[in-house]
mmCIF file of C-alpha atoms and ligand atoms in Angstrom:
data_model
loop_
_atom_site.group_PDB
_atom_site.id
_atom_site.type_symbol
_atom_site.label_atom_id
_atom_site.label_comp_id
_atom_site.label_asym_id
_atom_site.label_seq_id
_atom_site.Cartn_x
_atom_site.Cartn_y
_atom_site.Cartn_z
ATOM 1 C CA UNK E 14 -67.006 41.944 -12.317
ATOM 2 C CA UNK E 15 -67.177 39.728 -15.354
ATOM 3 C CA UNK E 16 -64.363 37.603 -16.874
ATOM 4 C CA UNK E 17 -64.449 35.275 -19.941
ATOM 5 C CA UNK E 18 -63.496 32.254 -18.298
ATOM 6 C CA UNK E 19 -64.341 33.163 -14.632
ATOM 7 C CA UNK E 20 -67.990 34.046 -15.781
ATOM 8 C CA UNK E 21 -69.629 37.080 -13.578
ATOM 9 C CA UNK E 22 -68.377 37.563 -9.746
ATOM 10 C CA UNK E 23 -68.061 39.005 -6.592
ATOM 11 C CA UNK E 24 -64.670 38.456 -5.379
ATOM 12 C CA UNK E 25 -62.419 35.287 -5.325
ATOM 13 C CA UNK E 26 -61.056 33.479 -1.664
ATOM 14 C CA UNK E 27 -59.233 30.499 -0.537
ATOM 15 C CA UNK E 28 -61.416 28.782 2.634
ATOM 16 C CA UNK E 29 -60.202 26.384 4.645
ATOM 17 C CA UNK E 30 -62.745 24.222 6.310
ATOM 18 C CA UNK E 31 -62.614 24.400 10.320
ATOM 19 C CA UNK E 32 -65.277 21.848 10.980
ATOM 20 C CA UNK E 33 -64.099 18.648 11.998
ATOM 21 C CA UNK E 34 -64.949 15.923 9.209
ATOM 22 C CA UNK E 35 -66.135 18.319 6.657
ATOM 23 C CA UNK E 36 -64.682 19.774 3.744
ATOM 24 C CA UNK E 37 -64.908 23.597 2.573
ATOM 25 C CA UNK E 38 -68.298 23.018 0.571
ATOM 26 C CA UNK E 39 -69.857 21.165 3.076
ATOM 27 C CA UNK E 40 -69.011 23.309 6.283
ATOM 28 C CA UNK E 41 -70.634 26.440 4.157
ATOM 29 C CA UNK E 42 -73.703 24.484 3.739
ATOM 30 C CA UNK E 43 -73.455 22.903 7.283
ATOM 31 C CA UNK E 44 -73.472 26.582 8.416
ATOM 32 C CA UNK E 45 -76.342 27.678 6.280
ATOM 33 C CA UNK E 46 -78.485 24.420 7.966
ATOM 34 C CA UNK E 47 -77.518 24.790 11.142
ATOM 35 C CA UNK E 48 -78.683 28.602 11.207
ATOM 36 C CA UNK E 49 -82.004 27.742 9.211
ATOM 37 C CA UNK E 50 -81.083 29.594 5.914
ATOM 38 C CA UNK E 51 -81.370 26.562 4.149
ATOM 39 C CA UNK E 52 -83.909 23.943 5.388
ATOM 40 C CA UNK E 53 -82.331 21.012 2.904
ATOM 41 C CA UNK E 54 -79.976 21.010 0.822
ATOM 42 C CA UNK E 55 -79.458 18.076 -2.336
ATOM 43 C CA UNK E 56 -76.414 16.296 -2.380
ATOM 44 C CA UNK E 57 -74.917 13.224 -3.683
ATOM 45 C CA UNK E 58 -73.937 10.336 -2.219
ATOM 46 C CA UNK E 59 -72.327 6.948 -3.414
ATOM 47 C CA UNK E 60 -71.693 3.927 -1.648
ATOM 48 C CA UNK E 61 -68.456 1.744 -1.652
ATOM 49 C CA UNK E 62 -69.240 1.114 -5.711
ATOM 50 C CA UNK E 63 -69.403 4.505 -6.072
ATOM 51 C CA UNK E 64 -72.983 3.951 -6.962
ATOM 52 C CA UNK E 65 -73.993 8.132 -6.480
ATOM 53 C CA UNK E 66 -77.655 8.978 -5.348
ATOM 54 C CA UNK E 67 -78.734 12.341 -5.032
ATOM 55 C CA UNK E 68 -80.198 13.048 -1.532
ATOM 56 C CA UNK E 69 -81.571 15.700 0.327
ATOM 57 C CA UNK E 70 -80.011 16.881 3.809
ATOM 58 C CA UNK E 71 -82.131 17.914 6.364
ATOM 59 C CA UNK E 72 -78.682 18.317 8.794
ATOM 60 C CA UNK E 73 -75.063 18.082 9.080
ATOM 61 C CA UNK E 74 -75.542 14.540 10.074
ATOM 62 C CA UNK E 75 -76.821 13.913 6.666
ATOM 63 C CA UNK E 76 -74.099 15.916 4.795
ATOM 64 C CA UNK E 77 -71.212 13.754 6.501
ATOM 65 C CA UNK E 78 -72.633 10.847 4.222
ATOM 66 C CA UNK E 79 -72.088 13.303 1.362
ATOM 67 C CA UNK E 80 -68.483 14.347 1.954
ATOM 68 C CA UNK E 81 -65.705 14.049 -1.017
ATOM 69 C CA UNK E 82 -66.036 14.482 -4.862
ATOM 70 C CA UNK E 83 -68.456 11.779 -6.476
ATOM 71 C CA UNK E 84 -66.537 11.503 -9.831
ATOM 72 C CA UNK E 85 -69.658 9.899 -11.219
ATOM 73 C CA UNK E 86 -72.554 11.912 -12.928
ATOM 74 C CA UNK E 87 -75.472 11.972 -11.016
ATOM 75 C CA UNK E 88 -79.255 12.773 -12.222
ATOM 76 C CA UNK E 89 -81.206 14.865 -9.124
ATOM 77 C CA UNK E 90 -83.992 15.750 -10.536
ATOM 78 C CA UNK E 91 -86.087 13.058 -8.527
ATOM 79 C CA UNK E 92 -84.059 14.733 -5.309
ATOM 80 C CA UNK E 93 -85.208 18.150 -6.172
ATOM 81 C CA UNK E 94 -88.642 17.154 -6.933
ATOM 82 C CA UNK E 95 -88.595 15.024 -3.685
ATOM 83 C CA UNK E 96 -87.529 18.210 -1.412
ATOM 84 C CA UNK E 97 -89.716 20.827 -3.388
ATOM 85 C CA UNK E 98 -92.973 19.246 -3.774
ATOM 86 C CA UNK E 99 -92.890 15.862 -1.706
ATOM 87 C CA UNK E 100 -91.419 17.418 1.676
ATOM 88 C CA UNK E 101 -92.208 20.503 0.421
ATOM 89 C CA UNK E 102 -89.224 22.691 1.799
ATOM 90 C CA UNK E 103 -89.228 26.346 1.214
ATOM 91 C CA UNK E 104 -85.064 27.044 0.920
ATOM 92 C CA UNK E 105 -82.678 24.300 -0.276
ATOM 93 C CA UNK E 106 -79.389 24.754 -1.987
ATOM 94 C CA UNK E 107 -78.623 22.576 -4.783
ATOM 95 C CA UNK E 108 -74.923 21.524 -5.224
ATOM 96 C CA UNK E 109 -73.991 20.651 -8.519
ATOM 97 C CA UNK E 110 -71.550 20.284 -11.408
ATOM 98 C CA UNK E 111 -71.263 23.068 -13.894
ATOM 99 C CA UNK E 112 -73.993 21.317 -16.109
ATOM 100 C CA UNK E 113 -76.167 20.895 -13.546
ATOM 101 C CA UNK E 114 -75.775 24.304 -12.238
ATOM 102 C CA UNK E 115 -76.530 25.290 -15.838
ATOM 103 C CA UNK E 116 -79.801 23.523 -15.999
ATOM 104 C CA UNK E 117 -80.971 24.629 -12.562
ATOM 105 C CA UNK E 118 -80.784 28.217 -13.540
ATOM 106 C CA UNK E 119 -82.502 27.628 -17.172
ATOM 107 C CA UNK E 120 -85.598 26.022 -15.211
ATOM 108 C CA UNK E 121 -85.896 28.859 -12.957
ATOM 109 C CA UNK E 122 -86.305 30.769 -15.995
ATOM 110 C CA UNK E 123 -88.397 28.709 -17.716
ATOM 111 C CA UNK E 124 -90.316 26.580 -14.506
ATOM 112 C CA UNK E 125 -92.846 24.773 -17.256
ATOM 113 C CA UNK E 126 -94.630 22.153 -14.364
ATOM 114 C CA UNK E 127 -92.337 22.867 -11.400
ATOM 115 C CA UNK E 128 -94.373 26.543 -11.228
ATOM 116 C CA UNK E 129 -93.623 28.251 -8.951
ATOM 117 C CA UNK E 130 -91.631 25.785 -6.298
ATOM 118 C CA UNK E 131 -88.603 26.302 -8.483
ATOM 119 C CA UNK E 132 -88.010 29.671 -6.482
ATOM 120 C CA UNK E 133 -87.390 27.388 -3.302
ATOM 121 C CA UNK E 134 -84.268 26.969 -4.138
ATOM 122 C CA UNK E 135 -82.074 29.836 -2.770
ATOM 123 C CA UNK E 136 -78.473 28.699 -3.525
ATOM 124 C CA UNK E 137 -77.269 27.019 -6.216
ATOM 125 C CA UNK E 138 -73.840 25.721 -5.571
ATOM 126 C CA UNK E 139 -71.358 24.652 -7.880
ATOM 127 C CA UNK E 140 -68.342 22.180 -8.403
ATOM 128 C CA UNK E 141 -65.275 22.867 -10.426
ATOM 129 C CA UNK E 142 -65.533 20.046 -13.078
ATOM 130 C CA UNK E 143 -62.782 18.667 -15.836
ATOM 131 C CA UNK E 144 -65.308 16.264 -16.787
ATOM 132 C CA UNK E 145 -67.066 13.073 -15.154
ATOM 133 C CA UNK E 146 -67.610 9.388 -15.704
ATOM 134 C CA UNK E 147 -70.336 7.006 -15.467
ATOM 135 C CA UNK E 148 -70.112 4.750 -12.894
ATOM 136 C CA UNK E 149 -69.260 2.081 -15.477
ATOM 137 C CA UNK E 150 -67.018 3.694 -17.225
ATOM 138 C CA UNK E 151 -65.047 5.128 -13.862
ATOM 139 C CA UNK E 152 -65.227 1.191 -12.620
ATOM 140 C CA UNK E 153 -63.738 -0.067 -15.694
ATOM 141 C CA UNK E 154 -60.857 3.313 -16.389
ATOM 142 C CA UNK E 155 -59.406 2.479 -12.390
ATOM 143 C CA UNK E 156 -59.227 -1.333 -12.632
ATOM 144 C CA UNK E 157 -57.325 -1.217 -16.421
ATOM 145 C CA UNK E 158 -55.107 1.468 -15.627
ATOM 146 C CA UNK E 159 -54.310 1.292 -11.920
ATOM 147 C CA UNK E 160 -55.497 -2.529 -11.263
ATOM 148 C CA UNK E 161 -57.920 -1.845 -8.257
ATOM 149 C CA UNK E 162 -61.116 -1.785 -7.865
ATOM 150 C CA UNK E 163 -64.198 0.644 -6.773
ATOM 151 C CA UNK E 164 -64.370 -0.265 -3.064
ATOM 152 C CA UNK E 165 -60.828 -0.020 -2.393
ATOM 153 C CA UNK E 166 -60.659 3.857 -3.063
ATOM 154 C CA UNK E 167 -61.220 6.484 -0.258
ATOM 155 C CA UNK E 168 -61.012 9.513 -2.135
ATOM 156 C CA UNK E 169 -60.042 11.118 -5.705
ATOM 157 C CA UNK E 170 -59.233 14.602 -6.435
ATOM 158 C CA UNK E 171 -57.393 17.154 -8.969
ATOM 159 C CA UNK E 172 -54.576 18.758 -8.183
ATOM 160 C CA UNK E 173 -52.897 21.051 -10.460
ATOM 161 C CA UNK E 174 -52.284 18.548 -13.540
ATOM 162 C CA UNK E 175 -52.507 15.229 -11.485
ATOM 163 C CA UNK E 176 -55.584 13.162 -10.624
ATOM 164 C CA UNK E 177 -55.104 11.831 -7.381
ATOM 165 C CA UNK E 178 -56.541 8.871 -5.712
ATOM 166 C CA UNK E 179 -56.210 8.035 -2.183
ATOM 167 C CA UNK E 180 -56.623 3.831 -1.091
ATOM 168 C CA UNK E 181 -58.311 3.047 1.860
ATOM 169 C CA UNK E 182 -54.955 0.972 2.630
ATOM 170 C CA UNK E 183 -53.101 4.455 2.926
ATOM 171 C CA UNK E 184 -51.335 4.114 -1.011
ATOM 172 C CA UNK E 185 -51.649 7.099 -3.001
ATOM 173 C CA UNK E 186 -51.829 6.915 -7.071
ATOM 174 C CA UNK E 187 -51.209 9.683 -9.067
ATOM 175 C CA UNK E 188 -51.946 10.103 -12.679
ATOM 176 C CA UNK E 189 -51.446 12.935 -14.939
ATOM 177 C CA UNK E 190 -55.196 14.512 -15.692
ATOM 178 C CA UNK E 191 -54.403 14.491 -19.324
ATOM 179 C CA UNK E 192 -54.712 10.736 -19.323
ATOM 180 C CA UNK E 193 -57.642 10.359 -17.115
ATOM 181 C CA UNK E 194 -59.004 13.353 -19.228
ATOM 182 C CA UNK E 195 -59.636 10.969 -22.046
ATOM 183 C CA UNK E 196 -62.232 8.655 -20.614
ATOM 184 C CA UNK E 197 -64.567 11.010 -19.336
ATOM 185 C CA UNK E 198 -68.134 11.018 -20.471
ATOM 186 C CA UNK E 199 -68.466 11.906 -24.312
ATOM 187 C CA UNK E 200 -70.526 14.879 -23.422
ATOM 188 C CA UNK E 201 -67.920 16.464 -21.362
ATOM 189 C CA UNK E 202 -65.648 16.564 -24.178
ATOM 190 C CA UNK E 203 -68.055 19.321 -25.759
ATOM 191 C CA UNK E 204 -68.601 21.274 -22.324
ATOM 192 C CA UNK E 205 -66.485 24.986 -22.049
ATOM 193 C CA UNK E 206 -67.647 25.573 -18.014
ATOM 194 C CA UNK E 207 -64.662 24.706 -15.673
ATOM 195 C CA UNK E 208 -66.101 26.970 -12.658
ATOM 196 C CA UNK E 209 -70.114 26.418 -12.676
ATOM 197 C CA UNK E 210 -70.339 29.938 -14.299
ATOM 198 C CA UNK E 211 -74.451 30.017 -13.725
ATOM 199 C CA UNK E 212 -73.903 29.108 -10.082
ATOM 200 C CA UNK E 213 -74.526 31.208 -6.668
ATOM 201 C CA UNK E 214 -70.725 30.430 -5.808
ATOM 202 C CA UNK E 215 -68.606 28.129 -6.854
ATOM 203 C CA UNK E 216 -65.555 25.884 -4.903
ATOM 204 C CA UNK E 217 -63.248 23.985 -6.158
ATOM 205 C CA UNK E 218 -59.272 22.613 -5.844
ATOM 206 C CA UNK E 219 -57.733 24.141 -8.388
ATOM 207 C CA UNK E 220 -55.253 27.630 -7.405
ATOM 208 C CA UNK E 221 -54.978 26.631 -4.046
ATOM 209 C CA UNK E 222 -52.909 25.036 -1.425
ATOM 210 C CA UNK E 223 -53.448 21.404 -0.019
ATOM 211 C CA UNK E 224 -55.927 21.859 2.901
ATOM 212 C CA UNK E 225 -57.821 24.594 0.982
ATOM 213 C CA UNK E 226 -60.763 24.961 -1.533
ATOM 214 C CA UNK E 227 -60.464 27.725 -3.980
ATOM 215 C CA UNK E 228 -64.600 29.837 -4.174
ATOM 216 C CA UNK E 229 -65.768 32.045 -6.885
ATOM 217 C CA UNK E 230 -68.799 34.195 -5.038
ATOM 218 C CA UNK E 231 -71.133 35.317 -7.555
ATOM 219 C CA UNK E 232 -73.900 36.359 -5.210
ATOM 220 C CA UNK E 233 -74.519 38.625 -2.472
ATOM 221 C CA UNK E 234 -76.637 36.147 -0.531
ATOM 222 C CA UNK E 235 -73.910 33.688 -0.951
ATOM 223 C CA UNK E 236 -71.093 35.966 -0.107
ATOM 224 C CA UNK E 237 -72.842 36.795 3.116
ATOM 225 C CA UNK E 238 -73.269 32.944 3.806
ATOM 226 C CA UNK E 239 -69.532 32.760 3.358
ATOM 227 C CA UNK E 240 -68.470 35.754 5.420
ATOM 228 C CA UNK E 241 -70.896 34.464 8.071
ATOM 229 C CA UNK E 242 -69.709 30.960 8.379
ATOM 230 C CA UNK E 243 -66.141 32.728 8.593
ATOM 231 C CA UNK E 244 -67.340 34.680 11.510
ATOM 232 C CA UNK E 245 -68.908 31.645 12.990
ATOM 233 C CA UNK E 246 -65.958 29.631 12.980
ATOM 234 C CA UNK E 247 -67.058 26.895 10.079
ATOM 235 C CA UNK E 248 -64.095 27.562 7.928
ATOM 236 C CA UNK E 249 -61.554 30.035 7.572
ATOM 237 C CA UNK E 250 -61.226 32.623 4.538
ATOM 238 C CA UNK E 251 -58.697 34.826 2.910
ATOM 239 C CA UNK E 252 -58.472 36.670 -0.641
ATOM 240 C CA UNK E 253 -57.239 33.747 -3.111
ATOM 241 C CA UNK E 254 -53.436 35.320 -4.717
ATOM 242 C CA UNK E 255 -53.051 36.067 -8.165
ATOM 243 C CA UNK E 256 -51.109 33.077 -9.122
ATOM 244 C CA UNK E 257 -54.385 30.917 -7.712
ATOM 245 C CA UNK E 258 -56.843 32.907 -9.777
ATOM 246 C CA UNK E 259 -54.328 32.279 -12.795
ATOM 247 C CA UNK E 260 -54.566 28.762 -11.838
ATOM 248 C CA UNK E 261 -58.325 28.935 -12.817
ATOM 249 C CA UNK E 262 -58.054 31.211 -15.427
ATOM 250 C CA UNK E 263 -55.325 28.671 -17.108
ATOM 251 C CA UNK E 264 -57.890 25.522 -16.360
ATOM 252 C CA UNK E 265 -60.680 27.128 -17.634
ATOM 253 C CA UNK E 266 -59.307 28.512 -20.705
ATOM 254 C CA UNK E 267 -58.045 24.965 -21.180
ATOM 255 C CA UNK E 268 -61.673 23.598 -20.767
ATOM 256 C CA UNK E 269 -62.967 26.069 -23.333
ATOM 257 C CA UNK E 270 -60.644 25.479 -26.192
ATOM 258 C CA UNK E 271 -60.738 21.681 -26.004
ATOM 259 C CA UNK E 272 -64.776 22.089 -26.002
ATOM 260 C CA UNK E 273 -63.999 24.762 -29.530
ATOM 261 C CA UNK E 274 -61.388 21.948 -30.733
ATOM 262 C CA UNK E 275 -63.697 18.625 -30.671
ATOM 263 C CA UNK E 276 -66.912 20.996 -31.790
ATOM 264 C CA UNK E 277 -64.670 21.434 -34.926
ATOM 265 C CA UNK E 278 -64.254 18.068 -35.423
ATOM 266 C CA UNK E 279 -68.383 16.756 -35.599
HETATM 267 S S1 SF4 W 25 -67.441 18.449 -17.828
HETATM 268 FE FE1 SF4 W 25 -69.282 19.660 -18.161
HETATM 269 S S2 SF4 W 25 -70.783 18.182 -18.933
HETATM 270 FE FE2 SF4 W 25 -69.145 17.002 -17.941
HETATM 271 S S3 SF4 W 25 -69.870 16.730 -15.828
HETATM 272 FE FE3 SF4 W 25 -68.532 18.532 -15.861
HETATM 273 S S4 SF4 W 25 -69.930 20.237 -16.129
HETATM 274 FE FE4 SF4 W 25 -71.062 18.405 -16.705
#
């Protein structure tokens, strides 16, 4: 199927992620490591200062440090250059925002010096994305408008028009997206790809319930991942509603017409 704002899929579920610690995207990739159909995978990481480095997991011991939307931009090419041609692995999954999804596909297409490596990578997973920050503008946006700082946060995340951030202390803040939308990076101002349309599959929050990731599957390979993490009891899966798919439609659509509206502007 194709769709203008969903991009080309399979099918679209809700998953729910069954292994303890882990959330949706990382018990599918857990699954594809622990059954050796991925032998790394690159992920990000970021430390209390939400300083993000791209790694690559050999395990799900190394995904735990991994866990949680990085709301900071992070480059990976040294990660993927690391796992393809330094460790030399021959099937890693890439995880990724839209962009990044977007630029893995255009150098399998166009390797230049990765050669032939590039076809290593087997999945290429992506992350609904509003937009990102750098780390110094993220730093600076929660200390002016919520008056704490980096190493007090636990966890951020989107739901339906509300950027959420959860304290280490227990407090919740909630903000409405529209004004954290306005100090992400420049760049993402411009960008019209909500759900990582050039990915394998794509998961994200947005259409459904607390406890649950929303997943585009674009791939056959992927799909089977899915289904076969279901059946191995890594997460739990069912058809995402209409209303949920709206959800995504409505986000999307959003993302697209603010990218036409500031083109029109330069
Ligand atoms: S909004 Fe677009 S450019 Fe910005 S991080 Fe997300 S995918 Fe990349």
């Amino acid at each position: 199927m194709e769709d203008e704002y969903l991009g080309k899929y399979i099918d679209v579920f809700s998953v729910k992620p069954l292994k303890e610690g882990f959330g949706a995207t990382t018990a599918y990739i857990a699954y594809a490591l622990d059954k050796n159909e991925i032998d790394g995978a690159i992920v990000v990481k970021a430390d209390e200062n939400w300083e993000p480095k791209a790694i690559v997991a050999r395990n799900s011991d190394d995904l735990r440090a991994s866990i949680g939307t990085k709301w900071v931009i992070t480059p990976m090419v040294d990660a993927i250059i690391d796992a393809l041609k330094v460790e030399r692995l021959e099937k890693v999954a890439i995880i990724g925002t839209p962009c990044q999804c977007r630029v893995i596909r255009d150098i399998k297409e166009y390797p230049m010096q990765l050669g032939d490596v590039i076809n290593r990578i087997k999945l290429v997973i992506g992350l609904f994305c509003m937009g990102s920050f750098t780390q110094d503008g993220f730093k600076t946006m929660v200390e002016r408008k919520f008056g704490i700082t980096l190493p007090e946060i636990k966890n951020a995340e989107i739901r339906s028009d509300k950027f959420i951030i959860r304290l280490i202390n227990g407090k919740i803040i909630e903000e409405s997206l529209e004004n954290v939308k306005k100090d992400v990076k420049f760049a993402c101002l411009f960008c019209d790809d909500f759900t990582a349309r050039s990915a394998d599959i794509s998961f994200g929050n947005a259409g459904s319930e607390s406890g649950w990731r929303s997943v585009i599957v674009r791939d056959e390979y992927a799909y089977s991942l899915l289904q076969s993490a279901s059946r191995a009891g890594y997460l739990k899966m069912k058809k995402l509603n209409p209303e949920g798919v709206n959800e995504i439609i409505r986000l999307s659509k959003e993302k697209m017409e603010r990218a036409k509206r500031n083109e029109s502007l330069i």
